[in-house]
Amino acid sequence: MSERMEVDAETVKHISELAKIDLDDDEVEIFTRQFKQIISYFDILDEVPEIEIQLDVKNVLRNDKKENSLPREEVFQNIDETTKKDYFKGPKVR
Amino acid sequence: MKNINSFITRIDSKGSKKGPLRGCTVAIKDNISTKGIRTTCGSAMLKDYIPPYDATVVEKIKAAGATIVGKTNMDEFGMGTTTETSYFGPTLNPHNEDLVAGGSSGGSAAAVASGEAMFSLGTDTGGSIRCPAAFCGVVGIKPTYGLVSRYGLIAYANSLEQIGPIARTVEDAAKLLDVIAGVDVKDSTSLDIGKGGKYAKYASGEVDGMTVGVPVELIKGMDKNVLEPFESSMEQMKEKGCTIKEITLPSLEKAVAAYYIIAMSEASSNLARYDGVRYGVASGFGGDWNQMFSASREIGFGKEVKRRILLGTYALSAGYQDRYYAKAQRVKAWVRKEFENAFKEIEVVASPTMPVLPFKLGEGEKDPLKMYLSDSNTVPVNLAGLPAISIPAEWDKDSGPVGVQFVGARFQEKKLIRAASSIER
């Protein structure tokens, strides 16, 4: 098993980029401290007996029959109000 | 009475004159979709979100004739043990306003305890029905995974969570379970076992001959103020003809770590949809996709949600998956197996619902790990997909309510209902 790297501010910034959540400097500082503590608690899982994982799963299918879909105006009632009706608005693709 | 902030949105509606819940008021946790009524998940991200459809449980409650009185306050996206992570402010404990109501379904439990609703629905991913039920002195049931449809529940950790009832009495909680249980084609994890319509009659108090197991792992190091009421409940069951046995389930020592890794990992994936475009608040439309996405999530999410998404991202990132996620899945299988073995010799497992008395408001904010560890007695149930109930023990008015938890084998809700009704006051 690979040794765990110590969690530092750079680790937290890297994860925040992967998770796509900007953090301010205070949050980076607090999370660095808390993550060290929480992740070292997770080391309790280093000692877990071998156990067979039995998955109790089967396919669930339904009849392929036509049903009404949601009305357009209800689906789009949550879009940004500056947006033209019936469109989702996103940033420009450059 | 002071406003205890149970509701995010109050609704003025009328139930019908027919059905098993006619004349009954029901409050619904704000992560369960209600057509045309905003559903916020306790988050700024969804503060104006209006679902275009009803969750299956909401359709069933309406069809049963109930009057829906509002959408209840909750920890943001269900992430918390106190309802203090809500964007809409904490819910206060109706028995003592200096204490938290528990979480994450704090609004649902407080609304029932204070009489603002006769029944409510909560959701339980790692104890979020049972913890607030215990802290508010009411009854809460976390059904077997697959008994109740999750269609229309806004996802936090799909493999662990269930919708369940909260009420003042065991019989009432069972009555609401009768209404919401059953297979649903819209939720492929729901199962056609233990269909609704027959739980309430098991609230008979009859437990003569029942064998109850108490895991040492769930009582050691316990607060005396919690342990004493629990022990006197066990005495009452003994007097009614139960055999109380001490058992040991070593896997439970690892359950909190495994639970948080799985829940956070699933959250990091589920909450990826809140990008400010399809859902959520937009930060403005400058910059490229990555910049806009990241800025929207910075302003839309609170600290606990950020913490869990980031830790989940870490647990699933390259090089760490085997160390954390795969190990957590192994613990999940281990917990399940140990419970299965235990249920060959006992009928229900009993423990205090929470290892501590209700927290003071503001107590947990600084120390997330301490909060996570207080879920020790509730999370094993979600890992194993089992049913559980929390019922108030006889508690001291000064220290706050204490709950007793019973856990049963899969789809054995009726045994839990019998066991709980035997100590009901």
Coordinates of C-alpha atoms in Angstrom, one line a residue:
Chain A
M1 CA 0.0 0.0 0.0
S2 CA 1.3 3.5 -0.9
E3 CA 2.2 5.7 2.0
R4 CA -0.2 8.6 2.5
M5 CA 1.2 12.0 1.7
E6 CA 0.8 14.5 4.5
V7 CA -2.2 16.8 3.8
D8 CA -1.1 20.4 3.3
A9 CA -2.5 23.5 1.8
E10 CA -1.4 22.5 -1.7
T11 CA -3.3 19.2 -1.3
V12 CA -6.5 21.1 -0.4
K13 CA -6.1 23.5 -3.3
H14 CA -5.5 20.6 -5.7
I15 CA -8.7 18.8 -4.4
S16 CA -10.7 22.0 -4.7
E17 CA -9.6 22.2 -8.4
L18 CA -10.7 18.6 -9.0
A19 CA -14.0 19.2 -7.2
K20 CA -14.5 22.6 -8.9
I21 CA -15.1 24.6 -5.8
D22 CA -13.1 27.8 -5.3
L23 CA -11.9 28.4 -1.7
D24 CA -10.8 31.6 -0.1
D25 CA -7.5 31.6 1.9
D26 CA -9.3 31.2 5.3
E27 CA -11.1 28.1 4.0
V28 CA -7.9 26.6 2.7
E29 CA -6.3 27.1 6.2
I30 CA -9.2 25.7 8.1
F31 CA -9.8 22.7 5.8
T32 CA -6.0 21.9 5.8
R33 CA -6.1 21.6 9.6
Q34 CA -9.4 19.7 9.7
F35 CA -8.6 17.3 6.8
K36 CA -5.4 16.3 8.5
Q37 CA -7.4 15.3 11.6
I38 CA -10.2 13.6 9.7
I39 CA -8.0 11.7 7.2
S40 CA -5.8 10.4 10.0
Y41 CA -8.9 9.1 11.7
F42 CA -9.7 7.2 8.4
D43 CA -6.5 5.3 9.0
I44 CA -8.6 3.1 11.3
L45 CA -9.4 1.2 8.1
D46 CA -5.8 0.0 7.7
E47 CA -6.8 -3.1 9.7
V48 CA -9.9 -4.6 8.1
P49 CA -10.2 -8.4 7.7
E50 CA -10.5 -9.9 4.2
I51 CA -14.2 -10.4 3.5
E52 CA -16.0 -11.6 0.5
I53 CA -18.3 -8.9 -0.9
Q54 CA -21.5 -10.5 -2.1
L55 CA -23.6 -8.2 -4.2
D56 CA -27.3 -9.0 -4.1
V57 CA -28.2 -7.3 -7.4
K58 CA -30.3 -8.1 -10.4
N59 CA -31.5 -6.2 -13.4
V60 CA -34.7 -4.2 -13.0
L61 CA -36.5 -3.5 -16.3
R62 CA -39.8 -1.8 -17.1
N63 CA -42.2 -2.0 -20.0
D64 CA -41.1 0.3 -22.8
K65 CA -44.3 2.2 -23.1
K66 CA -44.9 5.8 -24.0
E67 CA -45.5 8.1 -21.1
N68 CA -46.0 11.9 -21.0
S69 CA -42.9 13.8 -20.3
L70 CA -42.8 17.0 -18.1
P71 CA -44.2 20.2 -19.7
R72 CA -41.4 22.4 -21.1
E73 CA -42.5 25.5 -19.2
E74 CA -42.3 23.6 -15.9
V75 CA -38.9 22.2 -16.7
F76 CA -37.6 25.6 -17.6
Q77 CA -39.2 27.5 -14.6
N78 CA -35.9 27.3 -12.7
I79 CA -33.6 28.8 -15.4
D80 CA -31.7 32.1 -14.9
E81 CA -34.3 34.8 -15.4
T82 CA -32.1 36.8 -17.7
T83 CA -32.1 33.9 -20.1
K84 CA -34.3 33.6 -23.1
K85 CA -37.1 31.1 -22.6
D86 CA -36.4 27.5 -23.3
Y87 CA -32.6 27.8 -23.1
F88 CA -30.0 27.1 -20.4
K89 CA -27.5 29.8 -20.2
G90 CA -23.8 29.0 -19.8
P91 CA -20.5 30.9 -20.1
K92 CA -19.1 31.6 -23.6
V93 CA -17.1 28.8 -25.1
R94 CA -13.7 30.3 -26.1
Chain B
M1 CA -43.9 29.8 22.1
K2 CA -40.8 31.2 20.4
N3 CA -40.4 30.4 16.7
I4 CA -38.1 27.3 16.7
N5 CA -37.5 27.5 12.9
S6 CA -38.9 24.1 12.0
F7 CA -40.1 25.2 8.6
I8 CA -38.3 26.7 5.6
T9 CA -41.6 27.0 3.7
R10 CA -45.1 26.8 5.1
I11 CA -47.9 25.6 2.9
D12 CA -51.6 26.4 3.1
S13 CA -53.2 23.4 1.6
K14 CA -56.3 21.2 2.2
G15 CA -56.3 17.4 2.4
S16 CA -59.2 15.4 1.1
K17 CA -62.0 13.8 3.0
K18 CA -61.0 10.3 2.2
G19 CA -58.0 8.1 3.0
P20 CA -56.2 6.8 6.0
L21 CA -54.6 10.2 6.7
R22 CA -57.7 12.3 6.3
G23 CA -57.6 15.1 8.9
C24 CA -53.9 14.6 9.5
T25 CA -51.2 17.2 9.1
V26 CA -47.9 16.1 7.6
A27 CA -44.7 18.1 7.3
I28 CA -42.1 17.2 4.6
K29 CA -38.4 17.5 4.8
D30 CA -37.1 20.0 2.3
N31 CA -35.0 17.5 0.2
I32 CA -38.2 15.7 -0.9
S33 CA -39.6 17.1 -4.2
T34 CA -43.0 18.8 -4.0
K35 CA -44.5 19.9 -7.3
G36 CA -44.7 23.7 -7.6
I37 CA -43.4 24.2 -4.0
R38 CA -39.8 25.3 -3.6
T39 CA -37.5 22.5 -2.3
T40 CA -34.2 24.0 -1.1
C41 CA -32.3 21.1 0.6
G42 CA -31.5 23.8 3.2
S43 CA -29.0 25.3 0.7
A44 CA -28.5 28.7 -0.8
M45 CA -27.7 26.7 -4.0
L46 CA -31.4 25.7 -4.3
K47 CA -33.1 28.6 -2.5
D48 CA -35.4 29.3 -5.4
Y49 CA -35.6 25.8 -6.9
I50 CA -39.2 24.7 -7.8
P51 CA -39.5 21.0 -8.6
P52 CA -41.7 20.1 -11.7
Y53 CA -43.0 16.9 -10.1
D54 CA -43.9 15.2 -6.8
A55 CA -41.7 12.6 -5.1
T56 CA -43.5 9.2 -5.0
V57 CA -43.9 9.5 -1.2
V58 CA -45.6 12.9 -1.6
E59 CA -48.0 11.5 -4.2
K60 CA -48.9 8.7 -1.7
I61 CA -49.4 11.1 1.2
K62 CA -51.7 13.3 -0.9
A63 CA -53.6 10.2 -2.1
A64 CA -54.0 9.2 1.6
G65 CA -55.9 12.4 2.3
A66 CA -53.3 14.2 4.4
T67 CA -52.9 18.0 4.6
I68 CA -49.3 19.0 3.9
V69 CA -48.4 21.9 6.2
G70 CA -44.9 22.7 5.1
K71 CA -41.3 21.9 4.1
T72 CA -39.0 21.4 7.0
N73 CA -35.6 22.8 7.9
M74 CA -32.6 20.5 7.5
D75 CA -28.8 20.5 7.5
E76 CA -27.7 21.5 4.1
F77 CA -28.2 18.6 1.7
G78 CA -28.6 16.4 4.8
M79 CA -25.0 16.9 5.9
G80 CA -25.0 17.4 9.6
T81 CA -26.1 16.1 13.0
T82 CA -27.7 19.3 14.4
T83 CA -29.6 21.2 11.6
E84 CA -27.1 24.1 12.2
T85 CA -25.6 23.7 8.7
S86 CA -28.9 24.9 7.1
Y87 CA -28.6 28.1 5.1
F88 CA -31.9 29.1 6.8
G89 CA -30.5 29.0 10.3
P90 CA -30.7 26.3 13.0
T91 CA -33.9 24.7 14.2
L92 CA -34.2 25.0 18.0
N93 CA -35.0 22.1 20.3
P94 CA -38.7 22.4 21.3
H95 CA -38.0 21.1 24.8
N96 CA -35.1 23.5 25.5
E97 CA -34.2 26.4 23.1
D98 CA -30.5 26.4 24.0
L99 CA -30.2 22.9 22.6
V100 CA -30.1 21.7 19.0
A101 CA -32.9 19.7 17.5
G102 CA -30.5 17.1 16.0
G103 CA -30.1 16.5 12.4
S104 CA -30.3 16.4 9.6
S105 CA -34.1 16.1 9.7
G106 CA -34.2 18.5 12.7
G107 CA -37.2 20.5 11.3
S108 CA -39.2 17.4 10.8
A109 CA -38.7 16.1 14.3
A110 CA -39.1 19.5 16.0
A111 CA -42.4 20.2 14.0
V112 CA -43.8 16.9 15.4
A113 CA -42.5 17.5 19.0
S114 CA -43.9 21.0 19.1
G115 CA -47.3 20.0 17.7
E116 CA -46.8 22.0 14.4
A117 CA -47.6 18.8 12.6
M118 CA -49.0 15.4 13.6
F119 CA -46.6 13.5 11.3
S120 CA -43.5 14.3 9.3
L121 CA -41.2 12.7 6.7
G122 CA -37.5 12.8 7.2
T123 CA -34.6 11.1 5.4
D124 CA -31.9 9.0 7.0
T125 CA -28.5 8.6 5.3
G126 CA -26.5 7.9 8.6
G127 CA -29.0 8.6 11.3
S128 CA -30.8 11.8 10.1
I129 CA -34.2 10.5 11.2
R130 CA -33.2 8.8 14.4
C131 CA -30.9 11.5 15.8
P132 CA -33.4 14.3 15.7
A133 CA -36.2 12.0 16.8
A134 CA -34.0 11.1 19.9
F135 CA -33.1 14.7 20.6
C136 CA -36.7 16.0 20.2
G137 CA -38.3 13.1 22.2
V138 CA -40.4 11.7 19.3
V139 CA -40.5 8.4 17.3
G140 CA -38.6 8.0 14.0
I141 CA -38.3 5.0 11.7
K142 CA -35.5 4.4 9.2
P143 CA -36.9 1.7 6.9
T144 CA -35.0 -1.2 5.3
Y145 CA -33.1 0.0 2.2
G146 CA -35.6 -0.6 -0.6
L147 CA -38.8 -0.5 1.4
V148 CA -39.7 3.1 0.5
S149 CA -39.3 4.7 -2.9
R150 CA -36.5 7.3 -3.2
Y151 CA -37.9 8.8 -6.4
G152 CA -38.0 12.6 -6.0
L153 CA -35.6 12.6 -3.0
I154 CA -32.7 14.9 -3.9
A155 CA -29.7 12.6 -3.6
Y156 CA -26.9 12.9 -1.1
A157 CA -25.6 9.2 -0.8
N158 CA -28.0 6.9 -2.8
S159 CA -26.6 3.6 -1.5
L160 CA -27.3 4.5 2.1
E161 CA -30.4 6.7 2.3
Q162 CA -34.1 6.1 2.9
I163 CA -37.2 8.2 3.5
G164 CA -39.0 7.5 6.7
P165 CA -41.7 8.6 9.1
I166 CA -41.6 10.7 12.3
A167 CA -44.5 10.9 14.8
R168 CA -45.4 11.2 18.4
T169 CA -46.3 7.5 18.9
V170 CA -45.0 4.2 17.6
E171 CA -48.4 3.4 16.2
D172 CA -48.6 6.7 14.3
A173 CA -45.1 6.3 12.9
A174 CA -46.1 2.8 11.7
K175 CA -49.3 4.2 10.2
L176 CA -47.4 6.6 8.1
L177 CA -45.0 3.8 7.1
D178 CA -48.0 1.9 5.9
V179 CA -48.8 4.7 3.6
I180 CA -45.4 5.3 2.1
A181 CA -44.0 1.7 1.8
G182 CA -44.0 -0.3 -1.4
V183 CA -42.2 -0.9 -4.7
D184 CA -42.0 1.8 -7.3
V185 CA -41.1 1.4 -10.9
K186 CA -39.4 4.8 -10.7
D187 CA -36.9 3.6 -8.1
S188 CA -35.1 0.4 -9.3
T189 CA -33.7 -0.1 -5.8
S190 CA -37.2 -0.4 -4.2
L191 CA -38.3 -3.9 -3.5
D192 CA -41.6 -5.7 -3.6
I193 CA -41.3 -7.1 0.0
G194 CA -43.1 -6.0 3.1
K195 CA -45.7 -3.9 1.2
G196 CA -47.6 -1.2 3.1
G197 CA -50.9 -1.6 5.0
K198 CA -49.9 -3.7 8.0
Y199 CA -47.3 -2.2 10.3
A200 CA -49.5 -0.1 12.7
K201 CA -51.2 -3.2 14.2
Y202 CA -47.8 -4.4 15.5
A203 CA -47.7 -1.5 18.0
S204 CA -49.2 -3.8 20.6
G205 CA -46.5 -3.7 23.3
E206 CA -46.4 -7.5 23.2
V207 CA -42.8 -8.7 23.5
D208 CA -43.0 -11.8 25.7
G209 CA -40.3 -14.2 24.7
M210 CA -38.3 -11.7 22.5
T211 CA -34.5 -11.9 22.6
V212 CA -32.8 -8.5 22.5
G213 CA -29.0 -8.1 21.9
V214 CA -27.1 -5.2 23.2
P215 CA -23.7 -4.7 21.4
V216 CA -20.9 -3.7 23.8
E217 CA -19.4 -1.5 21.1
L218 CA -22.5 0.7 21.2
I219 CA -22.6 1.3 25.0
K220 CA -19.0 1.6 26.0
G221 CA -17.8 5.1 26.9
M222 CA -21.3 6.3 26.9
D223 CA -22.5 9.4 28.8
K224 CA -24.1 8.3 32.1
N225 CA -27.1 10.5 31.4
V226 CA -27.8 8.4 28.3
L227 CA -26.9 5.0 29.6
E228 CA -29.1 5.1 32.7
P229 CA -32.4 5.8 30.8
F230 CA -31.3 3.1 28.3
E231 CA -30.7 0.6 31.0
S232 CA -34.0 1.3 32.7
S233 CA -35.8 0.7 29.3
M234 CA -34.0 -2.7 29.0
E235 CA -35.3 -3.5 32.6
Q236 CA -38.8 -2.7 31.5
M237 CA -38.5 -5.1 28.6
K238 CA -37.1 -7.8 30.9
E239 CA -40.2 -7.4 33.1
K240 CA -42.3 -7.9 30.0
G241 CA -40.7 -11.3 29.3
C242 CA -37.7 -10.3 27.0
T243 CA -34.3 -11.9 27.3
I244 CA -31.6 -9.2 27.1
K245 CA -28.2 -10.5 25.9
E246 CA -24.9 -8.7 25.6
I247 CA -23.4 -9.3 22.1
T248 CA -20.2 -8.2 20.4
L249 CA -20.0 -6.8 16.8
P250 CA -16.3 -5.7 16.3
S251 CA -17.0 -4.3 12.8
L252 CA -19.0 -1.5 14.4
E253 CA -15.7 0.1 15.6
K254 CA -14.9 0.9 11.9
A255 CA -18.4 1.9 10.8
V256 CA -18.1 5.7 11.3
A257 CA -14.9 5.9 9.1
A258 CA -16.4 3.6 6.4
Y259 CA -19.7 5.5 6.5
Y260 CA -18.1 8.9 6.0
I261 CA -15.9 7.7 3.2
I262 CA -18.8 6.2 1.3
A263 CA -21.2 9.1 1.9
M264 CA -18.7 11.7 1.0
S265 CA -17.6 9.9 -2.1
E266 CA -21.2 9.6 -3.3
A267 CA -21.9 13.2 -2.4
S268 CA -18.9 14.4 -4.4
S269 CA -20.5 12.8 -7.5
N270 CA -24.2 13.6 -6.8
L271 CA -23.5 17.3 -6.1
A272 CA -21.6 17.7 -9.3
R273 CA -24.9 18.7 -10.9
Y274 CA -25.0 22.0 -9.1
D275 CA -23.0 24.0 -11.6
G276 CA -25.0 27.3 -11.7
V277 CA -26.2 26.4 -15.2
R278 CA -28.6 23.4 -15.0
Y279 CA -29.2 23.9 -11.2
G280 CA -28.2 26.4 -8.6
V281 CA -27.1 29.9 -8.3
A282 CA -24.9 31.3 -11.0
S283 CA -21.9 33.4 -10.2
G284 CA -22.3 35.3 -13.4
F285 CA -21.3 34.1 -16.8
G286 CA -17.8 35.5 -17.1
G287 CA -14.8 33.3 -17.5
D288 CA -14.7 29.8 -18.9
W289 CA -16.8 26.7 -17.8
N290 CA -14.3 25.7 -15.1
Q291 CA -14.1 29.2 -13.7
M292 CA -17.9 29.8 -13.6
F293 CA -18.6 26.3 -12.2
S294 CA -16.0 26.8 -9.4
A295 CA -17.2 30.3 -8.5
S296 CA -20.9 29.3 -8.5
R297 CA -20.1 26.4 -6.1
E298 CA -18.0 28.7 -3.8
I299 CA -21.0 31.0 -3.3
G300 CA -23.8 28.3 -3.4
F301 CA -22.4 25.8 -0.9
G302 CA -21.9 26.1 2.8
K303 CA -18.8 24.9 4.7
E304 CA -19.9 21.4 5.7
V305 CA -21.0 20.7 2.1
K306 CA -17.7 21.9 0.7
R307 CA -15.9 19.8 3.4
R308 CA -17.7 16.6 2.4
I309 CA -17.4 17.1 -1.4
L310 CA -13.7 17.8 -1.0
L311 CA -13.0 14.8 1.2
G312 CA -15.1 12.6 -1.1
T313 CA -13.1 13.9 -4.1
Y314 CA -9.9 13.1 -2.2
A315 CA -11.0 9.6 -1.2
L316 CA -11.8 8.8 -4.9
S317 CA -8.7 10.5 -6.4
A318 CA -5.9 8.6 -8.1
G319 CA -3.8 6.6 -5.7
Y320 CA -6.3 6.7 -2.8
Q321 CA -9.3 4.7 -4.0
D322 CA -8.0 1.3 -2.7
R323 CA -6.9 2.8 0.5
Y324 CA -10.2 4.5 1.4
Y325 CA -13.2 3.7 -0.9
A326 CA -12.5 0.0 -1.4
K327 CA -11.7 -0.5 2.3
A328 CA -14.9 1.2 3.2
Q329 CA -16.9 -1.1 1.0
R330 CA -15.2 -4.0 2.7
V331 CA -16.3 -2.7 6.1
K332 CA -19.8 -2.3 4.8
A333 CA -19.9 -6.0 3.8
W334 CA -18.4 -6.9 7.2
V335 CA -21.0 -4.9 9.2
R336 CA -23.8 -6.5 7.2
K337 CA -22.4 -10.0 7.8
E338 CA -22.0 -9.5 11.5
F339 CA -25.6 -8.3 11.8
E340 CA -26.8 -11.2 9.8
N341 CA -25.0 -13.6 12.1
A342 CA -26.3 -11.9 15.2
F343 CA -29.9 -12.1 13.9
K344 CA -29.6 -15.9 13.9
E345 CA -29.7 -15.8 17.8
I346 CA -31.5 -12.6 18.6
E347 CA -34.5 -10.8 17.2
V348 CA -33.6 -7.1 17.6
V349 CA -30.5 -5.2 18.6
A350 CA -30.9 -2.4 21.1
S351 CA -28.7 0.6 22.0
P352 CA -29.0 4.3 22.9
T353 CA -29.8 6.1 19.6
M354 CA -27.2 8.8 20.3
P355 CA -24.1 8.3 22.5
V356 CA -24.6 11.9 23.9
L357 CA -27.3 14.2 25.1
P358 CA -28.5 16.9 22.7
F359 CA -25.7 19.4 21.9
K360 CA -25.8 23.0 22.9
L361 CA -26.4 25.3 20.0
G362 CA -23.0 26.2 18.4
E363 CA -21.1 23.5 20.3
G364 CA -20.1 21.4 17.3
E365 CA -19.3 24.0 14.7
K366 CA -15.5 24.1 15.4
D367 CA -14.9 20.4 15.5
P368 CA -16.4 18.4 12.6
L369 CA -14.7 15.1 13.5
K370 CA -16.3 15.2 17.0
M371 CA -19.7 15.6 15.2
Y372 CA -18.9 12.7 12.9
L373 CA -18.0 10.4 15.8
S374 CA -21.4 11.1 17.5
D375 CA -23.0 9.1 14.7
S376 CA -21.4 5.9 16.0
N377 CA -24.7 4.2 16.9
T378 CA -26.7 5.1 13.9
V379 CA -24.4 4.7 10.8
P380 CA -24.0 0.9 11.0
V381 CA -27.7 0.5 10.2
N382 CA -27.3 2.4 6.9
L383 CA -24.1 0.5 5.9
A384 CA -26.0 -2.8 6.4
G385 CA -29.3 -1.5 4.8
L386 CA -31.3 -2.5 7.9
P387 CA -34.4 -1.0 9.5
A388 CA -34.2 0.9 12.8
I389 CA -36.5 2.9 15.1
S390 CA -35.8 5.5 17.7
I391 CA -38.2 5.9 20.6
P392 CA -37.9 8.2 23.6
A393 CA -36.6 6.7 26.9
E394 CA -37.7 8.2 30.2
W395 CA -35.6 11.3 30.3
D396 CA -34.6 14.0 32.7
K397 CA -36.2 17.4 32.0
D398 CA -33.0 19.3 32.7
S399 CA -30.6 17.3 30.5
G400 CA -32.9 16.8 27.5
P401 CA -34.4 13.8 25.6
V402 CA -32.7 10.4 25.2
G403 CA -33.6 7.9 22.5
V404 CA -33.5 4.1 22.5
Q405 CA -32.7 2.5 19.1
F406 CA -33.9 -0.9 18.0
V407 CA -32.4 -2.5 14.8
G408 CA -33.9 -5.5 13.0
A409 CA -33.1 -7.8 10.2
R410 CA -34.0 -6.7 6.7
F411 CA -37.8 -6.1 6.3
Q412 CA -38.4 -6.9 10.0
E413 CA -40.0 -3.5 10.7
K414 CA -42.8 -5.2 12.5
K415 CA -40.5 -6.6 15.2
L416 CA -39.0 -3.1 15.8
I417 CA -42.5 -1.7 16.1
R418 CA -43.4 -4.3 18.7
A419 CA -40.2 -3.8 20.6
A420 CA -40.5 0.0 20.6
S421 CA -44.2 -0.1 21.6
S422 CA -43.3 -2.2 24.7
I423 CA -41.4 0.7 26.3
E424 CA -43.6 3.5 25.1
R425 CA -44.9 5.8 27.8

